[in-house]
């Protein structure tokens, strides 16, 4: 039998599939997580495998490099890479294949690169493992690779450690290490998920360049709009099965399967404004109360002193007004100061200068004791609700605790229970969730409980800090719908923070665009998105991956 | 980085001086007149002495001076290496301890090194290596961590020295005779260090960067040695500072069992004879070992995890 390398060296025609998988099944114990899927990947093309969490997409990716796990059982009618049958490959054979025939890029290089080793050593590791070059020639090759993926000053970066690099540079370094030996197949598992939108665009360009050079790419993603930028073919996975598989243009523009349609509809964007994401019905808005703003920030400034004793202005002279029943979106990339701004608005972080008024009255200027009775007017929902719950408390206890701070706290246990149940019903849960522990709930249910808790004291404002960013797109749609429904019912105002421009556009009436602590653009959602004035806003908008032209 | 180390050194000196002050105050707090106690000790009698009889002793040790003067005298003496004079041996305490310090330090440092080797060996070979090996590793660690030193020492002595005659019963400071005392101290410590390392190791093995290393074609052992180990040793390094100090004060049991010289033996004798300057001197030496050990831990930390050196 000819070896894989020899077969690849024979320059098979580009139409020949590089990867051929038929009826792949993976199970852990009695649970089958991949249920008989088939796909092919061709050189110079990108196959995207799309699905929500638990769909089996990452397990599929790992199976292609033999890293499914020792407790997994894998069967397939066909599992070929470059003509070599991998169904019964030994561990040694897999190891020769990994890094050399298949490069693998995981998400978030902050945890996917070894933080204690120098970037250069990490990039050169596949070279060393596969006996490329010598101890002296490898560092130079690593620098060359870093340069090739667009890392500036590669000599300096190679000597640094991953935590000293920005998110974008780290991810490039991770890709550099995956393509070090120029493998014919590159598998990228959520390669842009933790990145800012502009950086995400750069990383996708990098993968596109590899595709141009003839590399076959298998892109694993939950994000259909990211996929649209790169994929030639798309396979949509749900619960271990491929429900739709075809050319990218067909799957994304004329989806045939109902699940694909649901996924596409659930993506918030300018097209979904004013409608619900699930079911696509129009919202029934309450008029915004243009009287006294419920929340008003005047010239807020926050300075943090770094470990190097240098002061950094994280929020610089920011002012805004939020009216009753309105949503003010704050959008910016990581480090833009949006969360710091939210914490100052909540008066849990003291501003160096400026103040916040709540319903026209002093708020941040008060002492903590004076603030306490007013706190019920402003609620908060975080990205990760689990860390904001006491894990030993039941949902019922979380809610009754929150109810006790209301203007009219429940007078008896029975009343507390009734009101907790009413809150759960408002957020689409039920009485049977009262006794549940937050740990046992799904991500979407947890976020619903967090929203119910924020609603308990009947606030006029809720600060939402990336409330749906950690959720699958279908669950994100439900949570966003819940927030808009509550606004239409109760007239609550949202200070809504997100890095996701689609979500911001879908949710907001007015928008602040933040960069490096400053507001660079401020206006109605339509003005900011249709007629952006600031170059940074324009750059953000062009970087957003889109399913279809706006 | 250098400034950080300097400030650590200054802080360490302050800790030693504080320990010295505490032992000085403890000497004062011992009930009864120190000159009387000393006279009783030297003559083997137990009675009241007249002021005249006590006068030479008071003058010699400066017991009549105001306490502040005595304190300053004591602390300034420390910086010259003067730890006072032993009541029983009538020699400088520094000399009494000095001769015994090296065997104790050899014993503890060797015990710490052997404990690390045992702990890392067991961790590398058993963590997540199948159910049976993993359970054996954990069981070994839990068992050894809970063994008391005196039991380990006696068992080793009976089995290897008395029955099998592989090692001498009374080893002295010879290399061959040091093996059993070192193992006595190292085995329980290895279990303890192994337990913390195992927890960390198990978690690090699940990290994405470990998966990345595997996708590059690295072997399981390579992943463990090159990537996981460095992350997993951090808690054990923290504990080693404490362990070194605890070993030097706990070495007395091993020294007793194997008839080995060391400051542990000196301490026991000094406590029994109420030789306060010697006891204080040893307390100070142990405090100094703790301080030095913790400095080393800080340095080791900065080398292993550069993030912490920032």
PDB file of N, CA and C in Angstrom, chain A residues 62 65 67 95 98-99 102 104 106 111-117 122 125-126 128-130 161 163 174 177, chain B residues 207-220 226-228 230-231 234 304-308 310:
ATOM      1  N   UNK A  62     -12.945  16.439  15.324  1.00  0.00           N
ATOM      2  CA  UNK A  62     -11.875  15.719  16.038  1.00  0.00           C
ATOM      3  C   UNK A  62     -11.713  14.294  15.535  1.00  0.00           C
ATOM      4  N   UNK A  65      -9.061  13.755  12.968  1.00  0.00           N
ATOM      5  CA  UNK A  65      -7.657  13.647  13.346  1.00  0.00           C
ATOM      6  C   UNK A  65      -7.458  12.566  14.406  1.00  0.00           C
ATOM      7  N   UNK A  67      -8.872  12.167  17.312  1.00  0.00           N
ATOM      8  CA  UNK A  67      -8.846  12.627  18.706  1.00  0.00           C
ATOM      9  C   UNK A  67     -10.242  12.679  19.312  1.00  0.00           C
ATOM     10  N   UNK A  95      -0.591   9.996  14.550  1.00  0.00           N
ATOM     11  CA  UNK A  95       0.350  11.032  14.961  1.00  0.00           C
ATOM     12  C   UNK A  95       1.171  11.539  13.789  1.00  0.00           C
ATOM     13  N   UNK A  98      -1.310  13.944  11.946  1.00  0.00           N
ATOM     14  CA  UNK A  98      -1.651  15.216  12.596  1.00  0.00           C
ATOM     15  C   UNK A  98      -0.511  16.200  12.410  1.00  0.00           C
ATOM     16  N   UNK A  99      -0.841  17.404  12.029  1.00  0.00           N
ATOM     17  CA  UNK A  99       0.181  18.432  11.874  1.00  0.00           C
ATOM     18  C   UNK A  99       0.794  18.413  10.489  1.00  0.00           C
ATOM     19  N   UNK A 102      -2.868  17.174   8.253  1.00  0.00           N
ATOM     20  CA  UNK A 102      -4.032  17.936   8.711  1.00  0.00           C
ATOM     21  C   UNK A 102      -3.573  18.977   9.734  1.00  0.00           C
ATOM     22  N   UNK A 104      -4.861  21.850  12.448  1.00  0.00           N
ATOM     23  CA  UNK A 104      -6.091  22.001  13.230  1.00  0.00           C
ATOM     24  C   UNK A 104      -6.036  23.326  13.977  1.00  0.00           C
ATOM     25  N   UNK A 106      -8.064  25.635  16.709  1.00  0.00           N
ATOM     26  CA  UNK A 106      -9.160  25.686  17.670  1.00  0.00           C
ATOM     27  C   UNK A 106      -9.547  27.139  17.914  1.00  0.00           C
ATOM     28  N   UNK A 111      -6.495  30.259  25.071  1.00  0.00           N
ATOM     29  CA  UNK A 111      -6.459  28.973  25.760  1.00  0.00           C
ATOM     30  C   UNK A 111      -5.976  27.848  24.850  1.00  0.00           C
ATOM     31  N   UNK A 112      -5.862  28.134  23.552  1.00  0.00           N
ATOM     32  CA  UNK A 112      -5.452  27.070  22.638  1.00  0.00           C
ATOM     33  C   UNK A 112      -3.960  27.081  22.343  1.00  0.00           C
ATOM     34  N   UNK A 113      -3.251  28.095  22.858  1.00  0.00           N
ATOM     35  CA  UNK A 113      -1.792  28.080  22.805  1.00  0.00           C
ATOM     36  C   UNK A 113      -1.303  27.954  24.240  1.00  0.00           C
ATOM     37  N   UNK A 114      -0.175  27.293  24.414  1.00  0.00           N
ATOM     38  CA  UNK A 114       0.374  27.130  25.762  1.00  0.00           C
ATOM     39  C   UNK A 114       0.920  28.473  26.232  1.00  0.00           C
ATOM     40  N   UNK A 115       0.283  29.011  27.270  1.00  0.00           N
ATOM     41  CA  UNK A 115       0.618  30.355  27.736  1.00  0.00           C
ATOM     42  C   UNK A 115       2.027  30.463  28.313  1.00  0.00           C
ATOM     43  N   UNK A 116       2.596  29.356  28.724  1.00  0.00           N
ATOM     44  CA  UNK A 116       3.898  29.425  29.395  1.00  0.00           C
ATOM     45  C   UNK A 116       5.044  29.292  28.407  1.00  0.00           C
ATOM     46  N   UNK A 117       4.732  29.036  27.135  1.00  0.00           N
ATOM     47  CA  UNK A 117       5.805  28.872  26.161  1.00  0.00           C
ATOM     48  C   UNK A 117       5.816  30.027  25.187  1.00  0.00           C
ATOM     49  N   UNK A 122       5.840  27.567  20.088  1.00  0.00           N
ATOM     50  CA  UNK A 122       4.544  26.974  19.794  1.00  0.00           C
ATOM     51  C   UNK A 122       4.362  26.809  18.285  1.00  0.00           C
ATOM     52  N   UNK A 125       6.484  23.973  16.905  1.00  0.00           N
ATOM     53  CA  UNK A 125       6.313  22.636  17.468  1.00  0.00           C
ATOM     54  C   UNK A 125       5.997  21.557  16.432  1.00  0.00           C
ATOM     55  N   UNK A 126       5.066  21.810  15.500  1.00  0.00           N
ATOM     56  CA  UNK A 126       4.815  20.763  14.494  1.00  0.00           C
ATOM     57  C   UNK A 126       6.063  20.460  13.668  1.00  0.00           C
ATOM     58  N   UNK A 128       9.173  20.528  14.723  1.00  0.00           N
ATOM     59  CA  UNK A 128      10.035  19.672  15.531  1.00  0.00           C
ATOM     60  C   UNK A 128       9.478  18.243  15.586  1.00  0.00           C
ATOM     61  N   UNK A 129       8.153  18.159  15.794  1.00  0.00           N
ATOM     62  CA  UNK A 129       7.549  16.836  15.958  1.00  0.00           C
ATOM     63  C   UNK A 129       7.688  15.989  14.706  1.00  0.00           C
ATOM     64  N   UNK A 130       7.694  16.651  13.538  1.00  0.00           N
ATOM     65  CA  UNK A 130       7.753  15.885  12.299  1.00  0.00           C
ATOM     66  C   UNK A 130       9.140  15.921  11.679  1.00  0.00           C
ATOM     67  N   UNK A 161       5.179  35.711  24.785  1.00  0.00           N
ATOM     68  CA  UNK A 161       4.279  34.604  25.109  1.00  0.00           C
ATOM     69  C   UNK A 161       2.862  34.984  24.694  1.00  0.00           C
ATOM     70  N   UNK A 163      -0.005  35.408  25.944  1.00  0.00           N
ATOM     71  CA  UNK A 163      -0.810  36.397  26.667  1.00  0.00           C
ATOM     72  C   UNK A 163      -0.319  37.822  26.405  1.00  0.00           C
ATOM     73  N   UNK A 174      -1.701  30.941  16.056  1.00  0.00           N
ATOM     74  CA  UNK A 174      -2.255  29.585  16.117  1.00  0.00           C
ATOM     75  C   UNK A 174      -2.416  29.017  14.707  1.00  0.00           C
ATOM     76  N   UNK A 177       0.928  28.015  13.246  1.00  0.00           N
ATOM     77  CA  UNK A 177       1.406  26.706  13.690  1.00  0.00           C
ATOM     78  C   UNK A 177       0.654  25.577  12.985  1.00  0.00           C
TER      79      UNK A 177
ATOM     80  N   UNK B 207      -7.350  21.066  28.933  1.00  0.00           N
ATOM     81  CA  UNK B 207      -7.285  22.411  28.353  1.00  0.00           C
ATOM     82  C   UNK B 207      -7.155  22.350  26.825  1.00  0.00           C
ATOM     83  N   UNK B 208      -7.707  23.358  26.143  1.00  0.00           N
ATOM     84  CA  UNK B 208      -7.616  23.356  24.681  1.00  0.00           C
ATOM     85  C   UNK B 208      -6.178  23.328  24.159  1.00  0.00           C
ATOM     86  N   UNK B 209      -5.235  23.981  24.860  1.00  0.00           N
ATOM     87  CA  UNK B 209      -3.883  24.007  24.299  1.00  0.00           C
ATOM     88  C   UNK B 209      -3.263  22.613  24.296  1.00  0.00           C
ATOM     89  N   UNK B 210      -3.730  21.744  25.167  1.00  0.00           N
ATOM     90  CA  UNK B 210      -3.256  20.361  25.163  1.00  0.00           C
ATOM     91  C   UNK B 210      -3.789  19.652  23.918  1.00  0.00           C
ATOM     92  N   UNK B 211      -5.070  19.916  23.609  1.00  0.00           N
ATOM     93  CA  UNK B 211      -5.631  19.371  22.374  1.00  0.00           C
ATOM     94  C   UNK B 211      -4.857  19.872  21.169  1.00  0.00           C
ATOM     95  N   UNK B 212      -4.537  21.185  21.177  1.00  0.00           N
ATOM     96  CA  UNK B 212      -3.759  21.743  20.070  1.00  0.00           C
ATOM     97  C   UNK B 212      -2.453  20.969  19.902  1.00  0.00           C
ATOM     98  N   UNK B 213      -1.757  20.728  21.012  1.00  0.00           N
ATOM     99  CA  UNK B 213      -0.473  20.013  20.926  1.00  0.00           C
ATOM    100  C   UNK B 213      -0.687  18.628  20.329  1.00  0.00           C
ATOM    101  N   UNK B 214      -1.789  17.974  20.703  1.00  0.00           N
ATOM    102  CA  UNK B 214      -2.056  16.643  20.146  1.00  0.00           C
ATOM    103  C   UNK B 214      -2.334  16.725  18.646  1.00  0.00           C
ATOM    104  N   UNK B 215      -3.023  17.791  18.229  1.00  0.00           N
ATOM    105  CA  UNK B 215      -3.337  17.896  16.793  1.00  0.00           C
ATOM    106  C   UNK B 215      -2.084  18.178  15.976  1.00  0.00           C
ATOM    107  N   UNK B 216      -0.981  18.511  16.639  1.00  0.00           N
ATOM    108  CA  UNK B 216       0.270  18.707  15.903  1.00  0.00           C
ATOM    109  C   UNK B 216       1.026  17.395  15.736  1.00  0.00           C
ATOM    110  N   UNK B 217       0.497  16.348  16.381  1.00  0.00           N
ATOM    111  CA  UNK B 217       1.148  15.045  16.249  1.00  0.00           C
ATOM    112  C   UNK B 217       1.993  14.675  17.446  1.00  0.00           C
ATOM    113  N   UNK B 218       1.762  15.318  18.577  1.00  0.00           N
ATOM    114  CA  UNK B 218       2.572  15.037  19.754  1.00  0.00           C
ATOM    115  C   UNK B 218       2.052  13.795  20.464  1.00  0.00           C
ATOM    116  N   UNK B 219       2.986  13.015  21.035  1.00  0.00           N
ATOM    117  CA  UNK B 219       2.596  11.812  21.757  1.00  0.00           C
ATOM    118  C   UNK B 219       2.045  12.175  23.127  1.00  0.00           C
ATOM    119  N   UNK B 220       1.376  11.220  23.747  1.00  0.00           N
ATOM    120  CA  UNK B 220       0.770  11.477  25.048  1.00  0.00           C
ATOM    121  C   UNK B 220       1.839  11.842  26.077  1.00  0.00           C
ATOM    122  N   UNK B 226       5.985  18.132  28.089  1.00  0.00           N
ATOM    123  CA  UNK B 226       6.315  19.442  27.533  1.00  0.00           C
ATOM    124  C   UNK B 226       5.272  20.498  27.833  1.00  0.00           C
ATOM    125  N   UNK B 227       4.027  20.100  27.971  1.00  0.00           N
ATOM    126  CA  UNK B 227       2.996  21.115  28.150  1.00  0.00           C
ATOM    127  C   UNK B 227       2.346  21.071  29.526  1.00  0.00           C
ATOM    128  N   UNK B 228       1.858  19.887  29.909  1.00  0.00           N
ATOM    129  CA  UNK B 228       1.003  19.826  31.091  1.00  0.00           C
ATOM    130  C   UNK B 228       1.803  20.020  32.377  1.00  0.00           C
ATOM    131  N   UNK B 230       4.440  21.630  33.327  1.00  0.00           N
ATOM    132  CA  UNK B 230       4.827  22.966  33.763  1.00  0.00           C
ATOM    133  C   UNK B 230       3.647  23.713  34.391  1.00  0.00           C
ATOM    134  N   UNK B 231       2.449  23.493  33.833  1.00  0.00           N
ATOM    135  CA  UNK B 231       1.275  24.143  34.402  1.00  0.00           C
ATOM    136  C   UNK B 231       0.882  23.500  35.726  1.00  0.00           C
ATOM    137  N   UNK B 234       2.614  24.225  39.634  1.00  0.00           N
ATOM    138  CA  UNK B 234       2.547  25.484  40.386  1.00  0.00           C
ATOM    139  C   UNK B 234       2.042  25.325  41.828  1.00  0.00           C
ATOM    140  N   UNK B 304       8.851  29.479  36.302  1.00  0.00           N
ATOM    141  CA  UNK B 304       7.903  28.540  35.701  1.00  0.00           C
ATOM    142  C   UNK B 304       6.765  29.279  35.000  1.00  0.00           C
ATOM    143  N   UNK B 305       6.233  30.304  35.636  1.00  0.00           N
ATOM    144  CA  UNK B 305       5.106  31.029  35.060  1.00  0.00           C
ATOM    145  C   UNK B 305       5.440  32.506  34.921  1.00  0.00           C
ATOM    146  N   UNK B 306       5.969  32.904  33.758  1.00  0.00           N
ATOM    147  CA  UNK B 306       6.411  34.295  33.584  1.00  0.00           C
ATOM    148  C   UNK B 306       5.275  35.302  33.747  1.00  0.00           C
ATOM    149  N   UNK B 307       4.032  34.823  33.640  1.00  0.00           N
ATOM    150  CA  UNK B 307       2.916  35.758  33.805  1.00  0.00           C
ATOM    151  C   UNK B 307       2.954  36.405  35.185  1.00  0.00           C
ATOM    152  N   UNK B 308       3.443  35.641  36.182  1.00  0.00           N
ATOM    153  CA  UNK B 308       3.429  36.138  37.548  1.00  0.00           C
ATOM    154  C   UNK B 308       4.582  37.078  37.822  1.00  0.00           C
ATOM    155  N   UNK B 310       5.286  39.587  36.029  1.00  0.00           N
ATOM    156  CA  UNK B 310       5.027  40.913  35.501  1.00  0.00           C
ATOM    157  C   UNK B 310       4.685  41.896  36.603  1.00  0.00           C
TER     158      UNK B 310
END
